[in-house]
XYZ file of C-alpha atoms in Angstrom:
515
model
C 58.269 212.872 59.773
C 61.413 214.972 58.729
C 62.383 217.534 61.140
C 62.383 220.709 59.897
C 66.308 220.798 59.917
C 66.342 217.868 57.698
C 63.764 218.706 55.621
C 65.542 221.933 54.709
C 68.496 219.678 54.148
C 67.669 217.231 51.594
C 67.642 220.445 49.550
C 71.316 221.033 49.675
C 72.639 218.131 47.666
C 70.553 218.498 44.656
C 72.830 219.594 41.786
C 71.213 222.827 41.124
C 73.421 225.595 40.568
C 71.494 228.159 39.216
C 73.272 230.900 36.012
C 72.461 234.262 36.637
C 70.610 233.951 33.689
C 68.280 231.688 32.548
C 68.936 231.134 28.178
C 65.758 229.602 27.085
C 64.333 230.267 22.917
C 62.631 233.449 24.382
C 64.421 236.568 25.164
C 66.737 235.699 28.704
C 64.620 236.306 32.197
C 67.571 238.051 35.304
C 66.450 236.162 37.543
C 66.984 239.117 39.331
C 63.630 239.737 37.899
C 62.115 237.143 39.656
C 61.931 238.037 43.198
C 59.314 241.076 42.709
C 57.165 239.175 39.946
C 53.809 239.029 40.252
C 51.746 236.173 39.305
C 50.656 237.248 35.656
C 54.957 238.014 35.282
C 55.931 234.650 35.684
C 52.220 232.947 33.239
C 54.056 235.556 30.964
C 57.336 233.770 31.141
C 56.104 230.690 30.552
C 54.294 231.951 28.158
C 57.500 232.730 26.078
C 59.505 230.093 27.655
C 62.137 232.248 29.066
C 60.675 230.064 32.716
C 59.609 226.995 33.842
C 58.378 225.973 37.158
C 61.256 223.563 38.099
C 63.570 226.946 37.884
C 61.165 229.218 39.596
C 61.574 226.162 42.886
C 65.153 225.739 42.272
C 65.444 229.990 42.468
C 63.486 230.099 45.502
C 64.866 226.795 47.053
C 67.782 228.412 46.938
C 66.627 231.520 48.694
C 65.323 230.040 51.214
C 68.582 228.696 52.439
C 70.065 232.213 51.476
C 67.616 233.768 53.704
C 65.200 232.182 56.082
C 68.021 230.973 58.544
C 67.727 233.850 59.641
C 64.197 235.311 58.736
C 63.164 232.179 59.120
C 59.625 232.363 57.691
C 59.683 228.674 56.715
C 59.294 225.564 58.034
C 58.999 223.228 55.742
C 60.032 222.331 52.522
C 58.027 219.648 50.124
C 60.338 217.137 49.388
C 58.292 216.462 46.261
C 57.959 220.471 45.381
C 60.380 219.563 42.093
C 58.505 216.859 41.389
C 55.078 219.050 40.985
C 56.821 221.423 39.491
C 58.151 219.368 36.829
C 54.268 217.896 36.533
C 53.140 221.699 35.624
C 55.724 221.961 33.370
C 54.974 218.870 31.365
C 50.965 219.965 31.300
C 51.853 223.246 30.383
C 54.031 221.831 27.508
C 50.595 219.224 26.855
C 48.137 222.304 26.794
C 49.673 223.663 24.181
C 47.852 227.205 23.590
C 45.107 226.106 25.601
C 44.990 228.537 28.528
C 45.774 226.747 32.319
C 44.453 227.873 35.206
C 45.795 231.392 36.965
C 48.161 229.593 39.965
C 48.853 226.658 37.188
C 52.909 226.023 38.187
C 53.955 228.268 40.421
C 54.844 227.779 44.546
C 52.854 228.543 47.516
C 53.484 228.822 51.115
C 50.894 227.621 53.387
C 50.238 228.156 56.997
C 51.807 225.245 59.140
C 48.117 224.756 60.789
C 47.005 223.901 57.618
C 47.038 220.461 56.462
C 48.517 218.474 53.957
C 48.042 214.719 52.888
C 52.274 214.617 51.981
C 55.632 214.247 52.966
C 54.847 217.458 55.054
C 53.467 217.059 58.952
C 50.586 219.979 60.104
C 52.398 220.686 63.635
C 51.332 224.359 64.333
C 54.103 225.269 65.212
C 54.390 223.111 68.017
C 56.435 220.394 69.123
C 53.105 218.497 70.385
C 51.712 217.702 66.490
C 54.990 216.725 65.246
C 54.656 213.100 63.602
C 50.447 213.752 62.896
C 48.934 212.386 60.859
C 45.922 214.126 59.303
C 42.933 211.851 57.243
C 43.695 214.390 53.961
C 44.442 217.787 52.746
C 42.731 220.827 54.329
C 39.877 222.000 51.376
C 41.777 225.325 50.680
C 44.522 223.163 49.820
C 42.691 220.700 47.106
C 41.381 223.146 46.116
C 45.431 225.145 45.407
C 46.267 221.475 44.078
C 43.378 221.393 40.995
C 44.453 224.653 40.360
C 47.521 223.630 40.029
C 49.463 225.367 42.169
C 52.952 224.156 43.601
C 53.132 223.207 47.642
C 56.472 224.582 48.315
C 56.463 224.040 51.954
C 54.880 225.479 54.981
C 55.558 228.931 56.586
C 56.249 229.892 60.358
C 54.177 230.780 63.340
C 53.247 232.108 66.343
C 53.108 228.845 67.704
C 49.565 227.487 67.697
C 47.916 231.160 66.101
C 48.845 232.635 69.442
C 46.146 230.287 71.072
C 49.041 229.065 73.258
C 49.872 232.040 76.165
C 50.064 235.574 77.105
C 53.607 235.943 77.055
C 55.025 234.679 74.044
C 55.616 236.884 70.734
C 54.458 236.999 67.308
C 56.187 234.686 65.099
C 57.536 232.743 67.397
C 57.045 228.977 67.617
C 58.741 226.332 69.565
C 59.983 224.377 65.676
C 60.284 227.329 63.758
C 61.860 229.726 66.613
C 62.161 233.531 66.210
C 59.973 234.934 63.352
C 62.033 238.124 61.000
C 60.710 240.977 59.417
C 62.648 241.580 57.062
C 62.330 245.347 57.105
C 63.190 246.230 60.698
C 64.554 242.350 61.350
C 62.142 243.085 64.582
C 57.947 242.061 65.552
C 56.589 240.389 62.336
C 52.832 240.693 64.125
C 50.249 238.747 63.906
C 50.311 234.413 64.033
C 50.511 234.470 60.135
C 53.944 235.268 60.258
C 55.785 233.236 58.145
C 53.127 233.353 55.073
C 54.093 237.553 55.256
C 58.194 236.653 56.188
C 58.777 234.827 53.151
C 56.402 237.070 50.538
C 58.373 240.277 52.142
C 61.478 238.621 51.657
C 61.152 236.955 48.145
C 61.406 233.521 49.370
C 58.093 232.600 47.400
C 55.615 234.212 45.100
C 52.439 233.689 46.747
C 51.479 232.439 50.687
C 48.723 231.451 52.848
C 47.432 232.397 55.769
C 44.904 231.608 58.498
C 43.190 235.026 60.802
C 40.753 234.815 64.167
C 41.997 238.132 64.542
C 44.706 240.214 62.973
C 46.355 237.333 61.834
C 46.626 237.955 58.828
C 45.629 241.939 58.411
C 48.910 242.150 61.524
C 51.963 240.985 59.748
C 50.914 242.020 55.861
C 50.644 245.944 57.467
C 53.930 244.839 59.106
C 55.878 243.312 56.977
C 55.038 245.506 53.613
C 52.155 242.810 52.039
C 49.348 242.425 50.344
C 46.626 240.517 53.786
C 42.955 239.549 52.081
C 40.955 238.080 55.653
C 38.070 237.039 54.346
C 34.174 237.187 54.796
C 34.498 234.163 57.879
C 33.053 230.605 55.815
C 33.941 231.860 52.208
C 36.857 229.916 52.202
C 36.515 226.620 53.611
C 38.251 225.394 57.460
C 38.156 221.769 57.048
C 41.984 220.940 57.462
C 43.156 223.501 59.034
C 44.343 223.397 63.376
C 40.991 225.511 64.704
C 41.248 228.515 67.452
C 37.146 228.899 66.219
C 34.985 228.768 63.376
C 33.403 231.753 64.566
C 36.044 233.538 63.244
C 37.995 231.806 60.985
C 39.015 232.338 58.506
C 41.959 230.889 55.818
C 43.257 234.308 53.368
C 45.843 234.942 50.759
C 49.102 236.885 51.349
C 50.614 238.283 48.433
C 52.999 241.307 46.849
C 50.038 242.756 45.332
C 46.631 243.057 45.201
C 46.438 240.866 41.680
C 48.042 238.357 42.893
C 45.629 237.535 45.861
C 42.770 238.527 44.188
C 44.020 236.009 41.976
C 44.400 232.791 45.218
C 40.615 233.762 46.611
C 39.762 233.281 43.510
C 41.356 229.669 43.347
C 40.624 228.682 47.732
C 36.733 230.825 47.773
C 33.532 228.393 47.797
C 31.896 225.507 49.008
C 33.215 223.127 50.872
C 31.033 220.093 51.871
C 32.941 219.439 55.185
C 32.520 222.907 56.295
C 29.121 224.481 56.397
C 29.750 228.227 56.757
C 31.354 227.794 53.321
C 27.594 226.697 51.907
C 25.955 229.738 53.280
C 28.930 232.064 52.473
C 29.210 230.602 48.283
C 26.229 233.439 47.811
C 28.757 235.565 48.192
C 31.589 233.600 45.180
C 31.093 235.915 42.120
C 30.147 234.363 39.347
C 33.764 235.146 36.780
C 35.761 235.051 40.507
C 37.083 237.889 41.531
C 40.521 239.151 39.297
C 37.382 240.891 37.134
C 36.983 243.386 39.500
C 40.725 244.954 39.468
C 39.721 247.583 38.149
C 41.980 250.933 37.620
C 38.996 253.043 38.279
C 37.840 251.387 41.390
C 38.051 253.459 43.948
C 35.201 255.613 41.251
C 31.699 256.437 42.796
C 33.046 254.123 46.146
C 31.849 256.395 49.587
C 34.298 255.008 51.473
C 34.284 255.879 55.134
C 37.175 257.317 57.114
C 36.374 256.218 60.780
C 38.210 259.038 63.035
C 37.733 257.517 66.221
C 40.421 257.891 68.276
C 39.941 253.405 69.031
C 40.842 252.576 65.402
C 42.825 255.832 64.147
C 45.964 254.556 65.787
C 48.166 257.848 65.920
C 48.241 261.436 66.712
C 48.403 264.730 64.695
C 51.475 265.391 62.818
C 53.295 262.310 63.167
C 54.139 261.072 59.511
C 51.896 257.992 59.079
C 48.948 260.919 60.217
C 50.859 263.369 57.159
C 50.579 259.868 55.133
C 46.863 259.106 55.737
C 46.093 261.973 55.006
C 47.744 262.405 52.036
C 46.178 258.815 50.730
C 43.340 260.574 51.687
C 43.300 263.217 48.668
C 44.849 260.123 46.266
C 41.062 258.670 46.814
C 38.684 261.690 46.400
C 41.514 261.789 43.241
C 40.420 258.686 41.964
C 36.826 259.106 42.269
C 36.059 258.136 45.892
C 33.180 259.794 47.677
C 34.513 260.431 51.397
C 32.118 260.390 54.081
C 34.609 261.763 57.229
C 34.283 262.239 60.692
C 32.703 258.996 61.850
C 32.432 257.464 64.757
C 31.265 254.139 65.584
C 29.027 254.315 68.523
C 30.057 251.738 70.184
C 33.887 251.722 70.010
C 35.129 252.298 73.352
C 33.097 249.130 74.634
C 33.730 246.583 71.637
C 37.812 248.220 72.019
C 36.867 246.947 76.052
C 34.367 243.945 75.694
C 35.694 240.278 77.327
C 33.080 238.705 75.355
C 35.214 237.390 72.231
C 38.072 236.213 75.134
C 35.225 234.469 76.649
C 34.179 232.372 73.960
C 36.896 231.989 71.877
C 38.657 230.011 75.340
C 35.373 227.867 75.271
C 35.498 227.167 71.046
C 38.921 226.956 71.677
C 38.950 223.663 73.522
C 36.026 221.995 71.893
C 37.232 222.636 68.600
C 40.651 221.803 69.454
C 39.310 218.443 71.414
C 37.320 218.015 67.793
C 40.247 217.960 65.508
C 42.730 215.946 66.902
C 40.339 213.564 67.854
C 40.420 212.826 63.597
C 43.624 212.620 62.958
C 45.137 209.564 61.793
C 47.474 209.587 64.046
C 49.123 211.928 66.517
C 51.163 211.619 69.896
C 48.169 214.139 71.470
C 44.048 213.759 71.345
C 42.840 216.550 73.208
C 43.914 220.078 74.692
C 44.636 218.012 78.170
C 47.121 215.960 76.007
C 48.731 219.345 74.575
C 49.008 220.539 77.924
C 51.082 217.552 79.900
C 53.324 216.746 75.943
C 54.593 220.801 77.067
C 55.107 219.998 80.326
C 57.003 217.222 79.895
C 59.090 218.465 77.058
C 59.420 221.616 79.238
C 62.152 222.469 76.904
C 61.814 221.731 74.052
C 58.265 223.910 73.985
C 60.954 226.817 76.052
C 58.246 227.095 78.971
C 60.604 227.976 81.204
C 60.617 231.017 79.037
C 56.875 231.020 77.714
C 53.659 229.967 79.345
C 50.608 228.503 78.280
C 47.710 229.718 79.818
C 45.582 229.974 78.108
C 45.629 226.288 76.280
C 45.273 226.003 80.235
C 42.539 228.208 81.049
C 40.385 227.121 78.295
C 41.112 223.673 79.796
C 38.830 224.573 82.304
C 36.290 225.809 80.851
C 32.929 223.182 80.514
C 31.794 223.809 77.215
C 28.623 225.937 76.603
C 27.019 227.529 78.896
C 24.960 230.785 80.328
C 27.557 232.952 80.444
C 29.050 231.996 77.138
C 25.294 232.244 75.703
C 25.432 235.582 76.638
C 29.305 236.974 75.021
C 28.165 234.930 71.875
C 24.429 237.583 72.201
C 26.673 240.156 73.170
C 29.058 240.285 70.298
C 26.008 240.845 67.415
C 25.057 243.056 69.487
C 28.145 245.222 69.071
C 28.428 243.828 65.120
C 24.627 245.160 64.017
C 24.787 248.402 66.656
C 27.836 249.677 65.558
C 29.970 248.336 62.321
C 27.047 247.419 60.297
C 24.888 250.351 61.395
C 27.272 252.546 60.597
C 28.512 251.144 57.444
C 24.378 250.604 56.864
C 23.203 254.100 58.111
C 26.158 256.385 55.796
C 24.989 254.099 52.769
C 28.950 253.010 52.342
C 30.827 250.806 50.598
C 34.276 250.053 52.401
C 35.623 252.523 55.353
C 39.437 252.822 55.168
C 41.500 252.438 58.623
C 45.030 253.418 59.068
C 47.124 249.898 59.932
C 45.774 246.825 61.578
C 43.009 248.751 64.055
C 39.938 247.021 63.391
C 40.539 243.488 63.184
C 38.737 242.568 66.809
C 35.744 244.992 63.977
C 35.662 242.130 61.631
C 37.023 239.577 63.853
C 33.226 239.691 65.689
C 31.363 240.439 62.673
C 32.916 238.025 60.107
C 34.011 240.596 57.856
C 36.005 240.903 55.409
C 39.649 243.259 54.931
C 42.286 244.040 52.926
C 45.498 245.058 53.226
C 47.672 247.351 50.844
C 51.188 249.030 52.051
C 51.025 252.685 52.444
C 54.074 254.152 53.416
C 57.390 252.842 55.594
C 58.474 255.158 58.443
C 62.128 254.928 57.907
C 62.008 251.500 57.482
C 59.315 250.245 59.094
C 56.565 249.095 57.049
C 52.384 250.352 57.842
C 49.374 250.035 55.633
C 45.865 250.923 55.082
C 42.766 248.638 55.531
C 39.460 248.685 53.297
C 37.088 247.225 55.085
C 33.139 246.403 54.765
C 30.288 244.672 55.403
C 30.139 240.631 54.869
C 30.218 239.537 51.600
C 31.890 242.909 50.196
C 35.191 241.580 48.150
C 34.406 242.406 44.959
C 34.048 245.573 46.165
C 37.037 245.909 48.541
C 39.835 244.314 45.499
C 38.083 247.179 43.223
C 38.811 250.111 45.990
C 42.178 248.318 47.236
C 43.720 247.289 43.502
C 43.108 251.071 42.812
C 44.282 252.515 45.534
C 47.471 250.298 44.960
C 47.670 251.346 41.411
C 47.329 254.943 42.210
C 50.510 254.854 44.944
C 52.982 252.295 43.996
C 54.027 252.232 47.771
C 55.839 248.819 48.131
C 59.299 248.338 47.338
C 61.064 245.482 48.720
C 63.442 245.273 52.489
C 66.826 246.555 51.546
C 67.806 244.833 54.672
C 68.175 241.251 52.891
C 71.112 242.804 50.353
C 73.295 242.337 53.679
C 72.045 238.949 54.077
């Protein structure tokens, strides 16, 4: 398998010097239109013969070469991306006026803990898995390919999805280096950092991330993009390097709610290799998620405003607080019924309880060992092997700077016992007597929370959430999260889309011009 740098360097020899304008049979399309273009914009350009998938992939490869050395959002490019683009163009020509899937011919980056059975690596950002061979595409990747999407490459991440050590900054991995927020050049937040960085900086159209606790919501919030953390089991986890399937979920990170809905529509549903998807498939609506992209989606929705200090996140008279209050006015103006000044009964216990950490540590060892065992080939076969690898290659993995205490502690566990069972029972109780009680008692469709502060509540209960750009404090973005009970994605998409269309806050990062 080729390394990150060598795979990228393959593209330096390709003879594609792009013109500033694509001149085709249709009206000329300026490349300046592409960076913030939505999936629908691109499909329209395809339909009008203003753009081909090859030209789009070429454009993104060039953008990656320009910006990725600084931003480090892309770990590997797919050597077959241009061939996939050519195939998509051929299929489009053959299809004529017959409609194709919404993602057909659209480039997508997938987080590097999501398996692709191709020439790319799947390493969770670690050298320990470099050269490993996966048995097949992850279930979500198979669905993307079926939809005609082009797998452009792998996005960087916090190594092992932030399940290695306690002092490792967000967005850092041994293979990928330190990812940077394109707005601030600082912390990109969360383990799906590269997926958010790349979409925010227009290195790709859409991307996939994963979340165990905050790993989609936080980078989406910090990088001014839209992220959907789906109900656990709504999207398959087969072929995803695990932390705990009890909380792990795969979701889209995009620039708009509509694009996120199209990606979710493509990847949601049954996966025979992930039993949780069979149960959760009852939540997938007939006709998909795009039907819920409604301008009037807020009308009549009961939205709870949780003013609990644990989740509210900022004091009075701050810019964020004033902005949030203005957004509440927008929700009302769009027809939402706000149920204000709510408090979750057990919020303090939720914020301090250690049950999630206890259960996650045991489950990580069990499920990672199972994942490694099922690889066709791998330098490591157990968590213990990974720990040993890191010690032997301490310089490569920067073990002298960043520890691996989470892994060491997980290795010490011995499977599910009384303490662990109590932890699982406790999380069920906290969810039922906390968030579920709040939602049902007040007959809410969703709650609106500033930023990703609700991630733990959603994580331990397997609930969905959507982050939408909400503003900028100088150059630093922040978002608003709409969250609901399991299977409430249709309502959340209606709410998020209506809010997005009413505000249209997102703007591209200005620092990119300097780069």
